[in-house]
Coordinates of C-alpha atoms in Angstrom, one line a residue:
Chain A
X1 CA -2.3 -42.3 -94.5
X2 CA -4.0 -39.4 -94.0
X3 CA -6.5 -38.9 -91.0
X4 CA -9.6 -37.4 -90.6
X5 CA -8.9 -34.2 -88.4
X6 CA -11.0 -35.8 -85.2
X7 CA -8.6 -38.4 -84.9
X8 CA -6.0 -35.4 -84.4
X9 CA -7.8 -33.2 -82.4
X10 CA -9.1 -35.6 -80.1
X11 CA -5.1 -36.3 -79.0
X12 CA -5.0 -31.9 -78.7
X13 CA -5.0 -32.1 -74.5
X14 CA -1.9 -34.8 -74.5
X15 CA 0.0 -33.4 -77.1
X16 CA -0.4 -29.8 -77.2
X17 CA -0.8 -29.4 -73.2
X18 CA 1.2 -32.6 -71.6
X19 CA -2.4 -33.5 -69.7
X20 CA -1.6 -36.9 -68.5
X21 CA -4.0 -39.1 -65.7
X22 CA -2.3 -39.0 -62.1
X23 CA -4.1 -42.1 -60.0
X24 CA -5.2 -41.6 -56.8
X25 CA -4.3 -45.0 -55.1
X26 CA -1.0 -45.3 -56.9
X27 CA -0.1 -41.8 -57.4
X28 CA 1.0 -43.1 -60.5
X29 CA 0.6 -40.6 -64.2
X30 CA 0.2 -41.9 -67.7
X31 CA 0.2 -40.0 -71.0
X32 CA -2.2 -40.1 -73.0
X33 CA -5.2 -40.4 -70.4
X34 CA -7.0 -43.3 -69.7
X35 CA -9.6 -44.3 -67.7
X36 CA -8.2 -47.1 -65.6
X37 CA -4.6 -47.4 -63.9
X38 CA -3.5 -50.6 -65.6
X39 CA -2.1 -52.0 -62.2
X40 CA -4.3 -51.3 -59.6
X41 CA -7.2 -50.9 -61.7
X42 CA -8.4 -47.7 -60.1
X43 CA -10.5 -44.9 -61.7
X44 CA -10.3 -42.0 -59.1
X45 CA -7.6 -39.6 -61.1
X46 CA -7.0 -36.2 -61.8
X47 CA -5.7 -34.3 -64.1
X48 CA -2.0 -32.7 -64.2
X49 CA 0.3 -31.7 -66.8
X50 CA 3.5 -33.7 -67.1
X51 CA 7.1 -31.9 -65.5
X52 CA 8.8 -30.1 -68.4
X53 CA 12.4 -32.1 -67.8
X54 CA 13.6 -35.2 -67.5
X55 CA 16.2 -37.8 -68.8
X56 CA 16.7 -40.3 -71.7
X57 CA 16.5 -44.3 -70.5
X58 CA 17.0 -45.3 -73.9
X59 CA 17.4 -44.3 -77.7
X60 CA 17.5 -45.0 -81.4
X61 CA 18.7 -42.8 -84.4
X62 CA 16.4 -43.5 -87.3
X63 CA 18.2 -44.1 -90.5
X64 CA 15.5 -45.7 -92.7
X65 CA 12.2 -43.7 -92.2
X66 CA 8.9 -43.8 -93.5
X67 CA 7.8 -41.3 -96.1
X68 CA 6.1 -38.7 -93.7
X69 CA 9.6 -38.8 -92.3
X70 CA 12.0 -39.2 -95.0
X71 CA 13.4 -35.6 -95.2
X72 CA 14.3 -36.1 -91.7
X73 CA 16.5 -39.0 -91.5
X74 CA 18.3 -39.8 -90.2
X75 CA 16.7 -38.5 -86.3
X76 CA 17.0 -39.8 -82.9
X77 CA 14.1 -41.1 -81.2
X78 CA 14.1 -42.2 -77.6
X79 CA 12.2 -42.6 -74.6
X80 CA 12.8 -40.4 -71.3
X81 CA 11.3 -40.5 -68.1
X82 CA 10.1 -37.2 -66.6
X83 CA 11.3 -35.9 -63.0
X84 CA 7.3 -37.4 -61.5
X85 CA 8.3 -40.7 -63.1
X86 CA 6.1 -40.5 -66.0
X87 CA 7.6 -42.2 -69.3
X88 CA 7.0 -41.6 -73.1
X89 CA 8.3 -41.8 -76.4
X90 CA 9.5 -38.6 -78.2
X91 CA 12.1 -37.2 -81.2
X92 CA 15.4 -35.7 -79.8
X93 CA 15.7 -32.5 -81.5
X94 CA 18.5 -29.4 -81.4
X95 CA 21.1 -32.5 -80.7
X96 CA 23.8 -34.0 -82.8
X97 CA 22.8 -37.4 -83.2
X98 CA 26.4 -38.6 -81.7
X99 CA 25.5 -36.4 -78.7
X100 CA 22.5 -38.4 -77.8
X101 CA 23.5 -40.3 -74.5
X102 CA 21.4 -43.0 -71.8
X103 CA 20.9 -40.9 -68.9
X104 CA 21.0 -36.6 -70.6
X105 CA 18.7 -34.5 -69.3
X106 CA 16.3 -33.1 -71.5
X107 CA 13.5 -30.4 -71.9
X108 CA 10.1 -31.4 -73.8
X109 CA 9.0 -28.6 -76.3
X110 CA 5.9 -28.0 -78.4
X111 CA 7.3 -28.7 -82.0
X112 CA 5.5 -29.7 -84.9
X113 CA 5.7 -33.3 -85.7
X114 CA 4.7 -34.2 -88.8
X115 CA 2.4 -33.6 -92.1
X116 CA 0.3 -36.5 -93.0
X117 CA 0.2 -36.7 -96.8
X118 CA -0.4 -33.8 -98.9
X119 CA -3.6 -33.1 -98.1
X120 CA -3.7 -33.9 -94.6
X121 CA -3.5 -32.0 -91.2
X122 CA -0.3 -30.2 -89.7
X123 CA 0.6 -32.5 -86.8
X124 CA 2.1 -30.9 -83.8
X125 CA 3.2 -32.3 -80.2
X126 CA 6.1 -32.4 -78.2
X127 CA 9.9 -33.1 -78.9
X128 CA 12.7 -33.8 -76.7
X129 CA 15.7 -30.9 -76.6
X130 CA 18.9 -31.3 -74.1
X131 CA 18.1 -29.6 -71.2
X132 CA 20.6 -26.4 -70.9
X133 CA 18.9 -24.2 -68.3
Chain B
X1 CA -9.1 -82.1 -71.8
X2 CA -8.2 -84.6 -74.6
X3 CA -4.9 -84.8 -75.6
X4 CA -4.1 -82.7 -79.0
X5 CA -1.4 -83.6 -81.6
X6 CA -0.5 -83.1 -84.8
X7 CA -0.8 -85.1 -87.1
X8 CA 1.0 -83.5 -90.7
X9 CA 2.4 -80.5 -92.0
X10 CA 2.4 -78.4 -94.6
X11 CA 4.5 -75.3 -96.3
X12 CA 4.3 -73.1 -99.4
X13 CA 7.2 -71.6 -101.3
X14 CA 8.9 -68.9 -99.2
X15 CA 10.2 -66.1 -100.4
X16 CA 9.3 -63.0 -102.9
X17 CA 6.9 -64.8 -104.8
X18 CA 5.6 -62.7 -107.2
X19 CA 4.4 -65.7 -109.3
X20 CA 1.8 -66.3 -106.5
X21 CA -1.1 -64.6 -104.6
X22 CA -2.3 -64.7 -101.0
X23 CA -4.9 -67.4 -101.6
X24 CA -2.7 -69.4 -104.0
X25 CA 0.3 -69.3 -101.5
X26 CA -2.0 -70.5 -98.3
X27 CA -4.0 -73.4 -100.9
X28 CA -0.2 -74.7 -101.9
X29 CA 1.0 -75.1 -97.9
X30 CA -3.3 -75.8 -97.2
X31 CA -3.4 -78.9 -99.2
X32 CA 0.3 -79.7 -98.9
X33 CA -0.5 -80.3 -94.9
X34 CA -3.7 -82.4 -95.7
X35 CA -2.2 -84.6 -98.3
X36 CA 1.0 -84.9 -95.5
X37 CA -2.1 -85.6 -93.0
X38 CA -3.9 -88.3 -95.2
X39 CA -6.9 -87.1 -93.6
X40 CA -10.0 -87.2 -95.8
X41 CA -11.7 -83.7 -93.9
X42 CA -11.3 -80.9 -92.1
X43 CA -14.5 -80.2 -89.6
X44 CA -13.1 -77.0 -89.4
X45 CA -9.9 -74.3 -89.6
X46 CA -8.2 -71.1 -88.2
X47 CA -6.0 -69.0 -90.2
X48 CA -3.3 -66.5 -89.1
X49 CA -2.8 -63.7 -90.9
X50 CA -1.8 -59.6 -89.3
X51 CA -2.7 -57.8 -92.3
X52 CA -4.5 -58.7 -95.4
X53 CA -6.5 -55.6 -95.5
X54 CA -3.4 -53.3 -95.8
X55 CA -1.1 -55.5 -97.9
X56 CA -3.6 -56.7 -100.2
X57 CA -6.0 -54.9 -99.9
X58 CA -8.7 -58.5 -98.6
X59 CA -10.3 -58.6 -95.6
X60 CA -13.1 -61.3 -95.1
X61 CA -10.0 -63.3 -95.4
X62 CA -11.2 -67.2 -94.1
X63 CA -13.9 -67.3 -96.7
X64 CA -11.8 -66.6 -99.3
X65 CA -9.0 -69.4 -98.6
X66 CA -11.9 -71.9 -97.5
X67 CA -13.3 -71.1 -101.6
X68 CA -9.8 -71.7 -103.0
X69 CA -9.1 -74.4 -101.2
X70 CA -12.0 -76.2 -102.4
X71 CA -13.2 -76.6 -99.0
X72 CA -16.2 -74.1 -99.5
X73 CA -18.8 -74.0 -96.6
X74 CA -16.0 -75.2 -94.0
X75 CA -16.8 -73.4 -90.8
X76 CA -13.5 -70.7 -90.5
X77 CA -11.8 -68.0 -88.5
X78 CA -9.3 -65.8 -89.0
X79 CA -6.8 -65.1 -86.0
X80 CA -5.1 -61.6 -85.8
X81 CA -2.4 -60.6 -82.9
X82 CA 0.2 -58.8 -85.4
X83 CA 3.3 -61.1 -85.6
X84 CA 2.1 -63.4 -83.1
X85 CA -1.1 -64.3 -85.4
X86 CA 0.2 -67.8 -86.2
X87 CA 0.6 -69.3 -82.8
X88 CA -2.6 -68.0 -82.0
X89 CA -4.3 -69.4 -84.8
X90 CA -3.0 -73.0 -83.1
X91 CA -4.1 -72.3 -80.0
X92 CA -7.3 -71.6 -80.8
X93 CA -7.4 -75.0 -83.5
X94 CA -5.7 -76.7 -80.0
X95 CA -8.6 -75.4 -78.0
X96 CA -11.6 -76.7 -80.4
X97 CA -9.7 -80.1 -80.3
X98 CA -9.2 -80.4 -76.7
X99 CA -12.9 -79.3 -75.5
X100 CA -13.8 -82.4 -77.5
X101 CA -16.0 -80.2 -80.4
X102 CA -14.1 -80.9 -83.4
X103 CA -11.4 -84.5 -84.4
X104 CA -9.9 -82.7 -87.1
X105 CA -8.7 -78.7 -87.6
X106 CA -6.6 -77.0 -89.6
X107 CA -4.2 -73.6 -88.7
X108 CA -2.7 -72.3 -90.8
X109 CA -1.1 -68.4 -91.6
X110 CA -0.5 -66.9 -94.5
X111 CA 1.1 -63.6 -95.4
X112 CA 1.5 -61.8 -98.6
X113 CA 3.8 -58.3 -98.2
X114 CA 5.2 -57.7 -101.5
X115 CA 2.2 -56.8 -103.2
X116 CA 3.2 -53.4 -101.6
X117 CA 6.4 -51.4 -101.7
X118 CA 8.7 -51.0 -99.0
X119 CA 7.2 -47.9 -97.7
X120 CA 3.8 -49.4 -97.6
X121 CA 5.3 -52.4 -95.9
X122 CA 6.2 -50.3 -93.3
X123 CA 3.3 -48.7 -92.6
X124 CA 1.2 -52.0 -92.8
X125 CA 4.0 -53.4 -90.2
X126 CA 4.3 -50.6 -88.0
X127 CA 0.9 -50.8 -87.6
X128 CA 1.4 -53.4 -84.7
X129 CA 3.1 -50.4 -82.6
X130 CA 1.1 -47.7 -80.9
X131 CA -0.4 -45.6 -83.7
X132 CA -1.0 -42.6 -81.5
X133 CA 1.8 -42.3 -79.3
X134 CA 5.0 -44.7 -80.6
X135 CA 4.5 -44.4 -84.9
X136 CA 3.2 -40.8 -84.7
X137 CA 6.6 -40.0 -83.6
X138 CA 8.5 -41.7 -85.6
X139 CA 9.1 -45.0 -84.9
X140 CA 9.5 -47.8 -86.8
X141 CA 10.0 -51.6 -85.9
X142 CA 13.7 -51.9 -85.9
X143 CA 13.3 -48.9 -83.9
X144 CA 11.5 -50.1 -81.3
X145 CA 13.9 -53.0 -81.2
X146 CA 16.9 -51.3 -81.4
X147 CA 15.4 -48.9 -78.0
X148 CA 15.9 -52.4 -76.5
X149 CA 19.0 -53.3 -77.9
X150 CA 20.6 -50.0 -76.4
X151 CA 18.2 -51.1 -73.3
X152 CA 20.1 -54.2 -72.9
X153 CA 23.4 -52.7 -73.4
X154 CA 23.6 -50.5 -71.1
X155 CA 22.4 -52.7 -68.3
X156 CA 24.2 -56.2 -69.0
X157 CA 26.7 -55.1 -71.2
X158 CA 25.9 -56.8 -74.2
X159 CA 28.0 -56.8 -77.0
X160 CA 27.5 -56.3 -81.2
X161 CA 29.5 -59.5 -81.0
X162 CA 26.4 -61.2 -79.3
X163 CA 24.0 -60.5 -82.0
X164 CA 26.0 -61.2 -84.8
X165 CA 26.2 -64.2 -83.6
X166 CA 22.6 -65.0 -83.6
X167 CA 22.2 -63.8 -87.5
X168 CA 25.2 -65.8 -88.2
X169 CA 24.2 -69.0 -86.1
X170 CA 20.3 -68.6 -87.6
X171 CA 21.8 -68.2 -91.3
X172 CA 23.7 -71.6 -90.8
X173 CA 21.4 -73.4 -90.4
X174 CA 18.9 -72.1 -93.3
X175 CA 21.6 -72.6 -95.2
X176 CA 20.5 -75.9 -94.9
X177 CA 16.9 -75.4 -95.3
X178 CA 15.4 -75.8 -98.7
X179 CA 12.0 -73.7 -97.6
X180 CA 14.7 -70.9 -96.1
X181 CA 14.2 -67.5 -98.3
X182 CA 17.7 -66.3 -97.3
X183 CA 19.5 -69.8 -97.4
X184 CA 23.0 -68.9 -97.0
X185 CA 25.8 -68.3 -94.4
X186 CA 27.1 -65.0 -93.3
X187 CA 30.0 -63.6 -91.6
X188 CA 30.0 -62.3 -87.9
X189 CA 32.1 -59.3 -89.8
X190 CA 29.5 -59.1 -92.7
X191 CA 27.1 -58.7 -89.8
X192 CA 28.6 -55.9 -87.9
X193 CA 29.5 -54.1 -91.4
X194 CA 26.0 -54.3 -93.5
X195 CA 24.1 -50.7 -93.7
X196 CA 23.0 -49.2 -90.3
X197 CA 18.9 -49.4 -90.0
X198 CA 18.1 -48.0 -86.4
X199 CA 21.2 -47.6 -84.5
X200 CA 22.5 -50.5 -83.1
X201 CA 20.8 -52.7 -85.7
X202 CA 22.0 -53.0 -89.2
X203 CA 20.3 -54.7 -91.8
X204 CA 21.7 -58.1 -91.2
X205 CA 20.0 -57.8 -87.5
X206 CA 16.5 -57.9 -89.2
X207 CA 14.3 -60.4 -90.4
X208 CA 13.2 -59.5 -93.8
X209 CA 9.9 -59.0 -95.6
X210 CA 8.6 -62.4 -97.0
X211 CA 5.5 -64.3 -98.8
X212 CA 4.7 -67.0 -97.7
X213 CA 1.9 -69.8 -96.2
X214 CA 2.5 -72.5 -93.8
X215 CA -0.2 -75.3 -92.1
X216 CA -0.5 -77.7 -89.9
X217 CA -3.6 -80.5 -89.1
X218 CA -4.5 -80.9 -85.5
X219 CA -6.2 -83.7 -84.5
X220 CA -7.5 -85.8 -81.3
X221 CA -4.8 -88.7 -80.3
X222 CA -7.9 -91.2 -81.7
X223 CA -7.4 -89.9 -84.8
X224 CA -3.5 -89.9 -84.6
X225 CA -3.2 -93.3 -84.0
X226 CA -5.7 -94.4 -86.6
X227 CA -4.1 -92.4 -88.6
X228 CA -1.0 -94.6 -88.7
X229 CA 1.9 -91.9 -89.3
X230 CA 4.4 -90.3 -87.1
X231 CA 2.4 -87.6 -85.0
X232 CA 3.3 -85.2 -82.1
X233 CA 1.3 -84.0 -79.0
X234 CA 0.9 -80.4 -77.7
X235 CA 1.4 -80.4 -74.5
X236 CA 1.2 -77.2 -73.3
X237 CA -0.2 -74.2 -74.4
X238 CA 0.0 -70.5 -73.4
X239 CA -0.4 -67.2 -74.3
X240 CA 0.0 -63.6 -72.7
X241 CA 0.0 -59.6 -73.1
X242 CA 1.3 -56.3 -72.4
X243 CA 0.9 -53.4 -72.9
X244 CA 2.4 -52.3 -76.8
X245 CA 3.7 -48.9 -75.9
X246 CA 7.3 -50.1 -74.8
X247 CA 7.8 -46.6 -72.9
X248 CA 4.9 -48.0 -70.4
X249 CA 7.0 -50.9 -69.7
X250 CA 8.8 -51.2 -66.3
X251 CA 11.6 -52.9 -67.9
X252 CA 12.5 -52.5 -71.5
X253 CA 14.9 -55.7 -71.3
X254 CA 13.0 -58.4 -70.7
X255 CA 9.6 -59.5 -72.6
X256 CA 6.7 -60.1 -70.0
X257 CA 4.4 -61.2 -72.3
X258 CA 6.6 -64.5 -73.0
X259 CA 7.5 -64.9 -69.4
X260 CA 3.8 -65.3 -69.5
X261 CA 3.0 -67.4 -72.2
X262 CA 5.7 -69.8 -71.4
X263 CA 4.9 -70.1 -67.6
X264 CA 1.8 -71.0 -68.4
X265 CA 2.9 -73.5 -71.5
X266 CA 5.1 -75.4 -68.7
X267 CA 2.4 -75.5 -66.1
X268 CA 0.1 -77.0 -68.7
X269 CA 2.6 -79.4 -69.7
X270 CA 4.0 -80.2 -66.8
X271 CA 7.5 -79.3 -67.2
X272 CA 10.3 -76.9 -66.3
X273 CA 12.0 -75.1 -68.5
X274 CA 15.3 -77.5 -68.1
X275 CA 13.4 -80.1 -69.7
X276 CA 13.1 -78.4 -73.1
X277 CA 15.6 -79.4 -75.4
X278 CA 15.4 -77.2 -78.3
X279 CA 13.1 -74.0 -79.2
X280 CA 11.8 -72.2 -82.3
X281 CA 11.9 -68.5 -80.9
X282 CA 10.4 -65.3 -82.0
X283 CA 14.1 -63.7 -83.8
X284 CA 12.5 -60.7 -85.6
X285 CA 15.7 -58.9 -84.9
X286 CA 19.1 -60.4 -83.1
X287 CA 18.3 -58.8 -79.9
X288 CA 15.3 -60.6 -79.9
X289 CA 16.1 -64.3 -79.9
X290 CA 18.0 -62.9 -76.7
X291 CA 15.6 -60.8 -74.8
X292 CA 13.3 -63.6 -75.6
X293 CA 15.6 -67.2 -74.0
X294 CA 15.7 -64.9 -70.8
X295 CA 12.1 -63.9 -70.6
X296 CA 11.4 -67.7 -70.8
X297 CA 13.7 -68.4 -68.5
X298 CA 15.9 -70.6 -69.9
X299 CA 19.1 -68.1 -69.1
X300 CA 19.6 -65.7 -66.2
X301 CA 19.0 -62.1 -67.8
X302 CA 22.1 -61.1 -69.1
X303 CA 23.4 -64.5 -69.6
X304 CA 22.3 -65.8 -73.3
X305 CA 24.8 -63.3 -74.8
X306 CA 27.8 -65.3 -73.5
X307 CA 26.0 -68.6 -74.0
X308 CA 25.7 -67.9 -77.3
X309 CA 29.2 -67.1 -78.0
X310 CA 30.1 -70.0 -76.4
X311 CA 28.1 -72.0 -79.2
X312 CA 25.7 -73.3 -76.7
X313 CA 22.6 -72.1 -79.2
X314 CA 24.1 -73.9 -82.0
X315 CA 22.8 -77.1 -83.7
X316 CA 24.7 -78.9 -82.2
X317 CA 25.1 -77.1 -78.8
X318 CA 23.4 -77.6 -75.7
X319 CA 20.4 -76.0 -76.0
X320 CA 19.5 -75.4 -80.0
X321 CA 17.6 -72.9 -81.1
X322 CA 15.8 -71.5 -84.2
X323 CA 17.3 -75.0 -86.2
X324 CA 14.9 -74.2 -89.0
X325 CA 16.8 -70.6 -89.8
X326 CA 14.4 -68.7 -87.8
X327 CA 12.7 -65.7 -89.0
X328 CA 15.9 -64.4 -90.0
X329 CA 17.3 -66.4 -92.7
X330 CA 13.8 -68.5 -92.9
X331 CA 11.9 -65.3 -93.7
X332 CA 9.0 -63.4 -91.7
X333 CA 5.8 -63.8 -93.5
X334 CA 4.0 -61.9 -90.4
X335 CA 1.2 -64.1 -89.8
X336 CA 2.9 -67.7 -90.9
X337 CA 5.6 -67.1 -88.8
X338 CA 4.1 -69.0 -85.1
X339 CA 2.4 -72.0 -87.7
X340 CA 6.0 -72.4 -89.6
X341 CA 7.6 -73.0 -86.0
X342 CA 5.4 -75.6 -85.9
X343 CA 6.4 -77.3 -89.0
X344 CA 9.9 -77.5 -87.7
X345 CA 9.3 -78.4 -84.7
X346 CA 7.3 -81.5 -86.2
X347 CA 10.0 -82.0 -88.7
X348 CA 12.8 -82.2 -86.2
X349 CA 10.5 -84.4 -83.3
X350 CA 10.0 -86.8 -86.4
X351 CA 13.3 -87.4 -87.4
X352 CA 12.4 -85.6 -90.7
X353 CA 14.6 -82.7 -90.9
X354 CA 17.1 -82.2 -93.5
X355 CA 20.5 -83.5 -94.2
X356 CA 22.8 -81.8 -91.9
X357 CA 19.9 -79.9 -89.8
X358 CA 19.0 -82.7 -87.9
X359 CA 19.8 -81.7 -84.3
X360 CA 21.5 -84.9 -82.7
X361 CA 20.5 -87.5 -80.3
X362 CA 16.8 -87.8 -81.3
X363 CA 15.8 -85.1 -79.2
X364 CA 11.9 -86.0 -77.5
X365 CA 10.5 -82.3 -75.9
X366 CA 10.9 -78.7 -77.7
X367 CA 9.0 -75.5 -77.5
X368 CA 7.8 -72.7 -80.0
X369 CA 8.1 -68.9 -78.8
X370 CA 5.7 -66.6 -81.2
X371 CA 5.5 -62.9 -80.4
X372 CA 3.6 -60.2 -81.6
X373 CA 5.0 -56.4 -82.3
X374 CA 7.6 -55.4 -79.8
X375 CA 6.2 -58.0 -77.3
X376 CA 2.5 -57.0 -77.0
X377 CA 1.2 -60.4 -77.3
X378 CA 3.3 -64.0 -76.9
X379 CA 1.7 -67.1 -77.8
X380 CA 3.9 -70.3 -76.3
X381 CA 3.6 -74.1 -76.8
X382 CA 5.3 -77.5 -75.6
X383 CA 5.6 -80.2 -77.8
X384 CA 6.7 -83.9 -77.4
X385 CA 7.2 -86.8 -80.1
X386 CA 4.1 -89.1 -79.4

């Protein structure tokens, strides 16, 4: 499906940047932003950009994709938890798929993601590399 | 609150039915529950359905099965919480019943998926996952499920052996079901060697794409008992959520959402999870029928691997589950899914199951697990033969 270039844009600070909401009461950090900490329901937050490292808590390697991701099947997918805690969902990249392991370290970098249909934008974000400095 | 039961139940032809549209497939299982009912009208109806818009291309959706039903001008809603649609759709008929504003209501959930192809399919599914942030990377269902597959590994040590068994235990006893789509027996090695989908889940892990329509008629006990045929009464009813993005989740191994529902299912009810004697569960992929008998607490997490092995899920184990097939050998028509658990469960609380899928010693108390996405949304109930 393509989308409208808003819908892309408006995601820029998260994905391009890492800007995530750090809570005051919690201390807790979410990416993307949101306006209320789920679990103590507070508002007061500011914002910081997420540590550049952390380590896989679990994984997946893709072998049936969608279409947007068909030339890159199979991939590995999996979610880490960066060093402040923070959790999220990213593509392992620069990795042999039997190299993917619970508990590597890894680096995020700015990648681009995906095209959405002919016609549509260039998405970019953040991937997952292992971390080897 | 008056006591709710159900009173007759209804199914279409399962399956890929490419004979049949949307509207004709929920009409057959529509009027198939109302005829099994004998009841002469509906004062109203919910239907259940995730995704009309994107796999036929119909929103609008109760106004168009009220036409076709020949029901025009009945007052409608249509229920959406992904995969989870179908139970909801019964609450909500269990709610109007209860609160004392309507005798007789229908729900019912329909899904029609292969209108589109495979591709589409996935999209329209994935749909249930975080757009922005879970399938703008990349994922895809069995994805998600396989993340807590690997979850679940790692910290109890569960084995391929364990969910093989649930395919192979599920496609039993479909094999025995005529509405089943997939109704025949596989192999735990068939399992464990059929094409890899999202490592550790192969193809025979996963529920599969299906059209189908399934309904059931609620009604106040008054009605039941004039009524004059076999009926059962929801005891309990519950329903929770969490948050969709399973990387927000403080434990990927365990679905809060049905901890949730089911809690509150009991309360309502009255009993403890020990009294249950069988359950229709939410087993999109193996690792879910799993995950799902621990976040009810029915076994210590960890445990229902072991227990399952041991035969203890089997029809004629200690604590049966998914008799009907489940969604794996059954089929997943999305949003029929929670309403078909309710046809079983009626079935098998009536003494009307099957030739050889009876589960034995006339079994009185059973619940239904429905679950939307990767655990989102959980809509529980508790039922018992009137």
């Amino acid at each position: 499906m393509t989308m409208f270039s808003s819908r892309n844009w408006r995601e820029y600070p998260h994905r391009y940047r890492t800007e995530a909401s750090k809570f005051k009461k919690s201390g807790k950090t979410y990416i993307p932003k949101r306006l209320i900490d789920p679990e103590t329901g507070d508002t007061e937050q500011e914002t910081v950009r997420l540590p550049e490292t952390g380590k896989v808590l679990t994984y997946t390697i893709i072998r049936i994709a969608p279409s947007q991701w068909g030339d890159n099947a199979p991939y590995a997918l999996a979610i880490v938890e960066m060093t402040d805690g923070t959790r999220l969902m990213a593509q392992m990249t620069d990795v042999a798929m039997e190299d993917v392991k619970v508990g590597m370290e890894i680096r995020l970098e700015f990648r681009r993601i995906q095209n959405e249909g002919s016609h549509g934008v260039i998405s970019y974000g953040y991937k997952a590399v292992p971390k080897w400095f | 609150m008056r006591t709710v039961c159900i009173v007759g139940v209804g199914m279409s032809k399962w399956g890929e039915v490419w004979r049949m549209s949307l509207r004709d497939l929920h009409t057959q299982a529509a009027l198939n529950a109302v005829k099994a009912a004998g009841v002469d009208h509906l004062d109203s109806m919910y239907v259940g359905c995730m995704s009309s818009g994107l796999f036929v291309g119909q929103e609008h959706l109760a106004s168009v099965l009220t036409d076709y039903m020949g029901m025009r001008g009945l007052a409608a809603t249509r229920v959406e919480s992904a995969c989870a649609s179908g139970g909801l759709a019964v609450r909500s008929a269990f709610i109007e019943i209860a609160s004392g504003m309507s005798d007789i209501v229908m729900a019912s959930g329909v899904e029609k998926m292969t209108d589109v192809d495979g591709d589409e399919a996935t999209y329209a599914l994935a749909t249930a996952a975080d757009q922005e942030y879970e399938v703008f990377h990349g994922a895809t269902f069995p994805g998600l499920y396989a993340m807590m597959a690997v979850a679940h590994m790692e910290k109890y040590g569960t084995t391929r052996d364990m969910l093989s068994t649930v395919a192979v235990k599920n496609h039993n006893n479909g094999s025995m079901n005529p509405d089943a789509q997939y109704p025949f027996k596989i192999s735990m090695e068939q399992v464990a060697n059929s094409v890899m989908i999202a490592d550790p889940l192969h193809i025979l892990d996963c529920s599969p794409i299906t059209d189908g329509a399934a309904a059931v008629i609620l009604a106040s006990e008054d009605v039941a008992k004039k009524l004059g045929k076999p009926y059962i009464k929801i005891l309990g009813t519950g329903t929770g959520t969490d948050t969709i993005q399973l990387a927000q989740r403080e434990d990927m191994t365990t679905i809060k959402a049905a901890t949730i529902a089911a809690g509150k299912a009991l309360d309502m009810a009255g009993k403890k999870i020990d009294d249950i004697q069988f359950a229709e569960v939410h087993d999109c992929f193996t690792i879910a029928e799993i995950m799902v008998v621990e976040s009810i607490g029915k076994y210590v997490p960890g445990k229902a691997g072991e227990a399952f092995l041991a035969g203890e899920s089997a029809l004629d184990g200690a604590f049966p589950i998914n008799s009907s097939g489940g969604l794996k050998s059954k089929g997943h028509p999305v949003g029929a899914t929670g309403v078909a658990q309710m046809v079983e469960v009626y079935k098998q609380l009536t003494g009307q199951a099957e030739k050889g899928r009876q589960i034995p010693g006339a079994p009185k108390l059973a619940m239904t697990q429905n679950m939307g996405g990767s655990g989102g949304s959980s809509v529980v109930h508790v039922l018992e033969v009137a």
